[in-house]
Short mmCIF file of C-alpha atoms in Angstrom, two decimals:
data_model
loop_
_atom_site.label_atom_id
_atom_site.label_comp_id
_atom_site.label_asym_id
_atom_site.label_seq_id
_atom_site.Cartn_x
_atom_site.Cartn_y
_atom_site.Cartn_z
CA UNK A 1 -2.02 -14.88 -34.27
CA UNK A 2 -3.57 -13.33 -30.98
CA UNK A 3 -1.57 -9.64 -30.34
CA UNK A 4 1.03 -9.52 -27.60
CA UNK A 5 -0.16 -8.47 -24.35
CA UNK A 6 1.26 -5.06 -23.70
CA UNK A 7 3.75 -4.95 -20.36
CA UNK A 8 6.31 -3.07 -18.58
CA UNK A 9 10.11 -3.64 -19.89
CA UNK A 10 12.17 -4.06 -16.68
CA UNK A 11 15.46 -2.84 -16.69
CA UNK A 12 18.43 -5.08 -15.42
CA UNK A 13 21.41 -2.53 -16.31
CA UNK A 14 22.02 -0.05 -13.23
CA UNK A 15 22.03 3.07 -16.00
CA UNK A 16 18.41 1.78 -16.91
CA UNK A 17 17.39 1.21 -13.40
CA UNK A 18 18.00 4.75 -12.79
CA UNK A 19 15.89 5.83 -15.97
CA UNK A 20 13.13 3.58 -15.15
CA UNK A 21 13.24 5.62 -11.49
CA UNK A 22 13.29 9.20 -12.64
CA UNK A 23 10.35 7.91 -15.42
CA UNK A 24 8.43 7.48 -11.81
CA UNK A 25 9.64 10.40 -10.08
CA UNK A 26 8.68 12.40 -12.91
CA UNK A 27 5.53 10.95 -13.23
CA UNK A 28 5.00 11.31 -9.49
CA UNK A 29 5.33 14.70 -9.46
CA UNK A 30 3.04 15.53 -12.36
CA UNK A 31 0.25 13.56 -10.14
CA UNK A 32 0.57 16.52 -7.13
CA UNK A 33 -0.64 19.21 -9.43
CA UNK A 34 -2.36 17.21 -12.07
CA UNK A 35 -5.56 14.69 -12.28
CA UNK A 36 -4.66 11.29 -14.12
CA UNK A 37 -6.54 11.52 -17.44
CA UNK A 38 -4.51 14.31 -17.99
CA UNK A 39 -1.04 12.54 -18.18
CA UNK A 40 0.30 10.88 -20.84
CA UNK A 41 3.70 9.70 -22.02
CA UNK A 42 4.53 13.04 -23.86
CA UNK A 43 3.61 14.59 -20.30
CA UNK A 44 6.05 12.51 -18.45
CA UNK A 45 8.71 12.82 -20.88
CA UNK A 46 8.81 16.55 -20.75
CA UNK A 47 8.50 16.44 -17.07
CA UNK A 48 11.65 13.92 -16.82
CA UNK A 49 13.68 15.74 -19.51
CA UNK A 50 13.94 12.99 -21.92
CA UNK A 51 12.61 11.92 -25.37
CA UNK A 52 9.39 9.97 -25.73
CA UNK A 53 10.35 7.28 -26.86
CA UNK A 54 12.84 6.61 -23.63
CA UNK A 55 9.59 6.24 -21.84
CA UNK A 56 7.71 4.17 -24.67
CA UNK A 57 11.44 2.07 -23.95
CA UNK A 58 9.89 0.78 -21.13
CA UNK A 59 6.18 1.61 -20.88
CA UNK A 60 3.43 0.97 -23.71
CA UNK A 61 1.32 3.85 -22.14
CA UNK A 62 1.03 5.91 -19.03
CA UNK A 63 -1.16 3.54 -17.34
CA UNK A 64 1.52 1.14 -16.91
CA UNK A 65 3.51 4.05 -15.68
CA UNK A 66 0.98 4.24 -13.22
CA UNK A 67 1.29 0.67 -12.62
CA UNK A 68 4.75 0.88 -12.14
CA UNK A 69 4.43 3.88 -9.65
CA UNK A 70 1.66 1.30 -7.44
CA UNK A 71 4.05 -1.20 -7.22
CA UNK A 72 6.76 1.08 -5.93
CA UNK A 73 4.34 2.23 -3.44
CA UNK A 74 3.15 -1.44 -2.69
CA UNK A 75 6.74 -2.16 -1.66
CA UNK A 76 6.95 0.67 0.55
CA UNK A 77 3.58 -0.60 2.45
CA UNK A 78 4.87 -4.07 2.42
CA UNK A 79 8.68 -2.67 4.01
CA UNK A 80 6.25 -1.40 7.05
CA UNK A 81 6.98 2.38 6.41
CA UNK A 82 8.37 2.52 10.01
CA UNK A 83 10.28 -0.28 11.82
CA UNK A 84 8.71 -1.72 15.57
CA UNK A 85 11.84 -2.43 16.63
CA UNK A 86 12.04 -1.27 20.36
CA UNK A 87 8.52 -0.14 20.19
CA UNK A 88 5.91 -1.31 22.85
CA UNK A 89 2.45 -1.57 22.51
CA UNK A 90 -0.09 -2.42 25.61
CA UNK A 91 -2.69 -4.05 23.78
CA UNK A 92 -3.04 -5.80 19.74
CA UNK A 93 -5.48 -2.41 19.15
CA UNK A 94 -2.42 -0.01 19.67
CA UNK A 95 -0.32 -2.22 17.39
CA UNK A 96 -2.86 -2.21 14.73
CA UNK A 97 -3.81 1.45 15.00
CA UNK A 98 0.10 2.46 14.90
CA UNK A 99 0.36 0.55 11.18
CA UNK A 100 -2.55 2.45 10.06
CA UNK A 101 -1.69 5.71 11.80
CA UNK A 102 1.78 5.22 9.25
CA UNK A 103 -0.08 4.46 6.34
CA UNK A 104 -2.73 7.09 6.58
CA UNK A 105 0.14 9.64 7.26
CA UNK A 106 1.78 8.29 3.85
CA UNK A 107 -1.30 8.95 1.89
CA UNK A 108 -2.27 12.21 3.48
CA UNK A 109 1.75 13.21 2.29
CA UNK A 110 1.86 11.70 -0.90
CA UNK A 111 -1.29 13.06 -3.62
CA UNK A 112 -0.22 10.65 -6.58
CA UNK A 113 -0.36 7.56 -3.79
CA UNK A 114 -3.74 8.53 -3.18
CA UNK A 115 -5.17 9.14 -6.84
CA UNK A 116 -2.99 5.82 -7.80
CA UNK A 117 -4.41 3.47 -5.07
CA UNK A 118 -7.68 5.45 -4.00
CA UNK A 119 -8.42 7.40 -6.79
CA UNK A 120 -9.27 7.96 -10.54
CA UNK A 121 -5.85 6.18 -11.58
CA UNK A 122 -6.42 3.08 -9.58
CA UNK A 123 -7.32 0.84 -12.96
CA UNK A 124 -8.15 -3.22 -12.88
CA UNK A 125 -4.72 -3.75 -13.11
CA UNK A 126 -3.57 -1.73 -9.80
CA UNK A 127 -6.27 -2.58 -8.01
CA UNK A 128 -5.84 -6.46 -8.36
CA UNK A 129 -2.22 -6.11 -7.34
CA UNK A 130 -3.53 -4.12 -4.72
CA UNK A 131 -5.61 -6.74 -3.31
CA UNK A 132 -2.85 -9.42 -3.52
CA UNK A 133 -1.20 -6.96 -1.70
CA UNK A 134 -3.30 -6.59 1.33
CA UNK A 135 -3.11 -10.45 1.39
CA UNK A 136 0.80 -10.29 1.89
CA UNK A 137 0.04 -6.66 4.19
CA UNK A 138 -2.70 -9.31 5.95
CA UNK A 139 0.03 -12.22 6.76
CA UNK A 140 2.79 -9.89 7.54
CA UNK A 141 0.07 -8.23 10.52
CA UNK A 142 -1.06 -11.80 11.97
CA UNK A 143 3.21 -12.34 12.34
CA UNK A 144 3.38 -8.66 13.95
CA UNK A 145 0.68 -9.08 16.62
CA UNK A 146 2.45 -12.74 16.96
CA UNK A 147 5.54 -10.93 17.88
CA UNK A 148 3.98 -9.33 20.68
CA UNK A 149 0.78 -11.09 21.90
CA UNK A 150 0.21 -14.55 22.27
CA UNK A 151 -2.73 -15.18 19.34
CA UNK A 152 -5.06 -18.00 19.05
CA UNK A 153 -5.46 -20.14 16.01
CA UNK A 154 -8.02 -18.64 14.26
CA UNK A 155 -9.79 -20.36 10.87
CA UNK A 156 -9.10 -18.52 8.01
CA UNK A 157 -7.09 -15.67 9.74
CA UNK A 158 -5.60 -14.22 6.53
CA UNK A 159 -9.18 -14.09 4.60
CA UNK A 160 -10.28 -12.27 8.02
CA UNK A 161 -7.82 -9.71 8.02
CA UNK A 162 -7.33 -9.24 4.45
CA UNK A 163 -11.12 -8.21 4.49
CA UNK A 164 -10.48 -5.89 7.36
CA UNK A 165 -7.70 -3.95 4.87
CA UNK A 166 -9.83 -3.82 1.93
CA UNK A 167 -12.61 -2.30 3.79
CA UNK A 168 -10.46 0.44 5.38
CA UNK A 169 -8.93 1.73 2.07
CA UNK A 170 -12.27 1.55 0.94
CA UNK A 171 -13.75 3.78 3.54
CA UNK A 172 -10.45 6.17 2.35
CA UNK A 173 -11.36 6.24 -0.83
CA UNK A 174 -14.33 7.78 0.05
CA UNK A 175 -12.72 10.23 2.20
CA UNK A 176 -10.36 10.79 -0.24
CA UNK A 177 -13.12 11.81 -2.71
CA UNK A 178 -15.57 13.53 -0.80
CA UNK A 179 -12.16 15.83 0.87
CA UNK A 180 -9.30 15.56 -1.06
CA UNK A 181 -7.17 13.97 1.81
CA UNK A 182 -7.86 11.58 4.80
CA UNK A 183 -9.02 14.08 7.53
CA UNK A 184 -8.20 13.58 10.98
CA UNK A 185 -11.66 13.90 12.25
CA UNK A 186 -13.31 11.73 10.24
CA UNK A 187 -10.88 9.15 11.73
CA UNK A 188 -12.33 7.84 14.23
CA UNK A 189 -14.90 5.88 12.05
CA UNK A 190 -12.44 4.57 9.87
CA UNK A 191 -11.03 3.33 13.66
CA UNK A 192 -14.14 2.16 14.60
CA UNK A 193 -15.00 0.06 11.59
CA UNK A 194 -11.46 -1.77 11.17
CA UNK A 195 -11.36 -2.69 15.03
CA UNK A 196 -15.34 -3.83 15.06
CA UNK A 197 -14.64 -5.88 11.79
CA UNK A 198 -11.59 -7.34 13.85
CA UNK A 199 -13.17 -7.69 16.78
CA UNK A 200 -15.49 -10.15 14.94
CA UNK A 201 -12.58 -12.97 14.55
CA UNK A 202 -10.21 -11.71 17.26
CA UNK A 203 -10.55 -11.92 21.43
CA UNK A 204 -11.10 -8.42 23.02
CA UNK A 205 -7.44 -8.73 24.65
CA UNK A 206 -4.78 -11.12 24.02
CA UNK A 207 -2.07 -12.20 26.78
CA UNK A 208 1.52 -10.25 26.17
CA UNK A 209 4.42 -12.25 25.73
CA UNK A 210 7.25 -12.37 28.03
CA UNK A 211 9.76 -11.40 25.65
CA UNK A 212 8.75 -10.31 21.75
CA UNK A 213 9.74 -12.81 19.58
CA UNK A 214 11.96 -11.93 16.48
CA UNK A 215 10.22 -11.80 12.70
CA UNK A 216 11.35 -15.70 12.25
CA UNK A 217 10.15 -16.96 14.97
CA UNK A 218 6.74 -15.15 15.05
CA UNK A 219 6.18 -16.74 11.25
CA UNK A 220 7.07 -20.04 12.60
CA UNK A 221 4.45 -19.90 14.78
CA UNK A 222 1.60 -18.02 13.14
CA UNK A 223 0.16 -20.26 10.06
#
């Protein structure tokens, strides 16, 4: 008989849902001060004031802690981090710069984000979530700029802008190494990459709607 795969336990009970939580707060926390090999489940457990084996309840080992803590994050990516609602934006460039502008201000404030999906803790597991991820993060973008510009069909859109994603956290994760956060002057060739990579598939300037079109009716349009 092969041995069972290890996994997270997911709670269903709201009592649990708040343990599961505080397991990732905790963990979160130890992640500002501390590198990843040096965390394990006894580490989180003292950190979250519980007994061992209330984390082991739900986690075979800190790396799916860790897992658990990308996936939070991976929500929080996929929710936008800031809503566009009422927001106007002269050309698809400013659009596209304001997303990342959001999401490098998220790493840059949150150290275990970084180390989790940049750094040492970002294991085979995280980063293959990650990059179905940027595949939602890439469809979800195509509907924004939808919203607001008028965008040609374009073959294999997604693939395109997926790519464009996955090379800008790359070039992060390099920052992230060589300085310990994103700096702010080191920007502008992270900018300069993801916009010449776009500028590959997309038209220099795109027409602006009349009127932006709602979430629905962007979708219904964009694939």
């Amino acid at each position: 008989m092969e041995p069972r795969e290890a996994h997270i336990r997911r709670p269903r009970q709201q009592r649990s849902r708040e343990r599961f939580e505080a397991i990732l707060d905790a963990a979160e926390r130890i992640l500002q001060e501390r590198d990843p090999h040096e965390v394990s489940i006894y580490t989180i457990a003292e950190e979250a004031d519980m007994p061992p084996p209330s984390i082991y309840h739900f986690f075979p080992d800190g790396n799916h802690v860790f897992m658990a803590l990308a996936e939070r994050y991976f929500e929080m990516f996929l929710g936008g981090l800031e809503s566009i609602e009422g927001k106007r934006f002269d050309d698809w460039q400013g659009l596209v710069e304001f997303r990342y502008a959001l999401s490098r201000r998220f790493f840059n404030d949150n150290v275990a984000a970084r180390k989790i999906l940049l750094g040492a803790a970002a294991t085979w597991a995280i980063r293959t979530r990650d990059i179905d991820t940027n595949r939602l993060l890439a469809r979800g973008a195509i509907v924004e700029i939808n919203r607001f510009f008028i965008l040609p069909k374009v073959p294999g859109l997604v693939d395109r802008v997926t790519e464009t994603i996955i090379m800008n956290d790359a070039i992060w994760a390099l920052y992230d190494h060589r300085f310990g956060h994103l700096p702010g002057d080191e920007e502008v060739f992270a900018r300069r990459a993801r916009l010449g990579h776009m500028r590959t598939y997309l038209p220099e300037y795109l027409a602006m709607r009349d009127a932006v079109l709602t979430v629905e009716e962007a979708a219904a349009i964009a694939f």
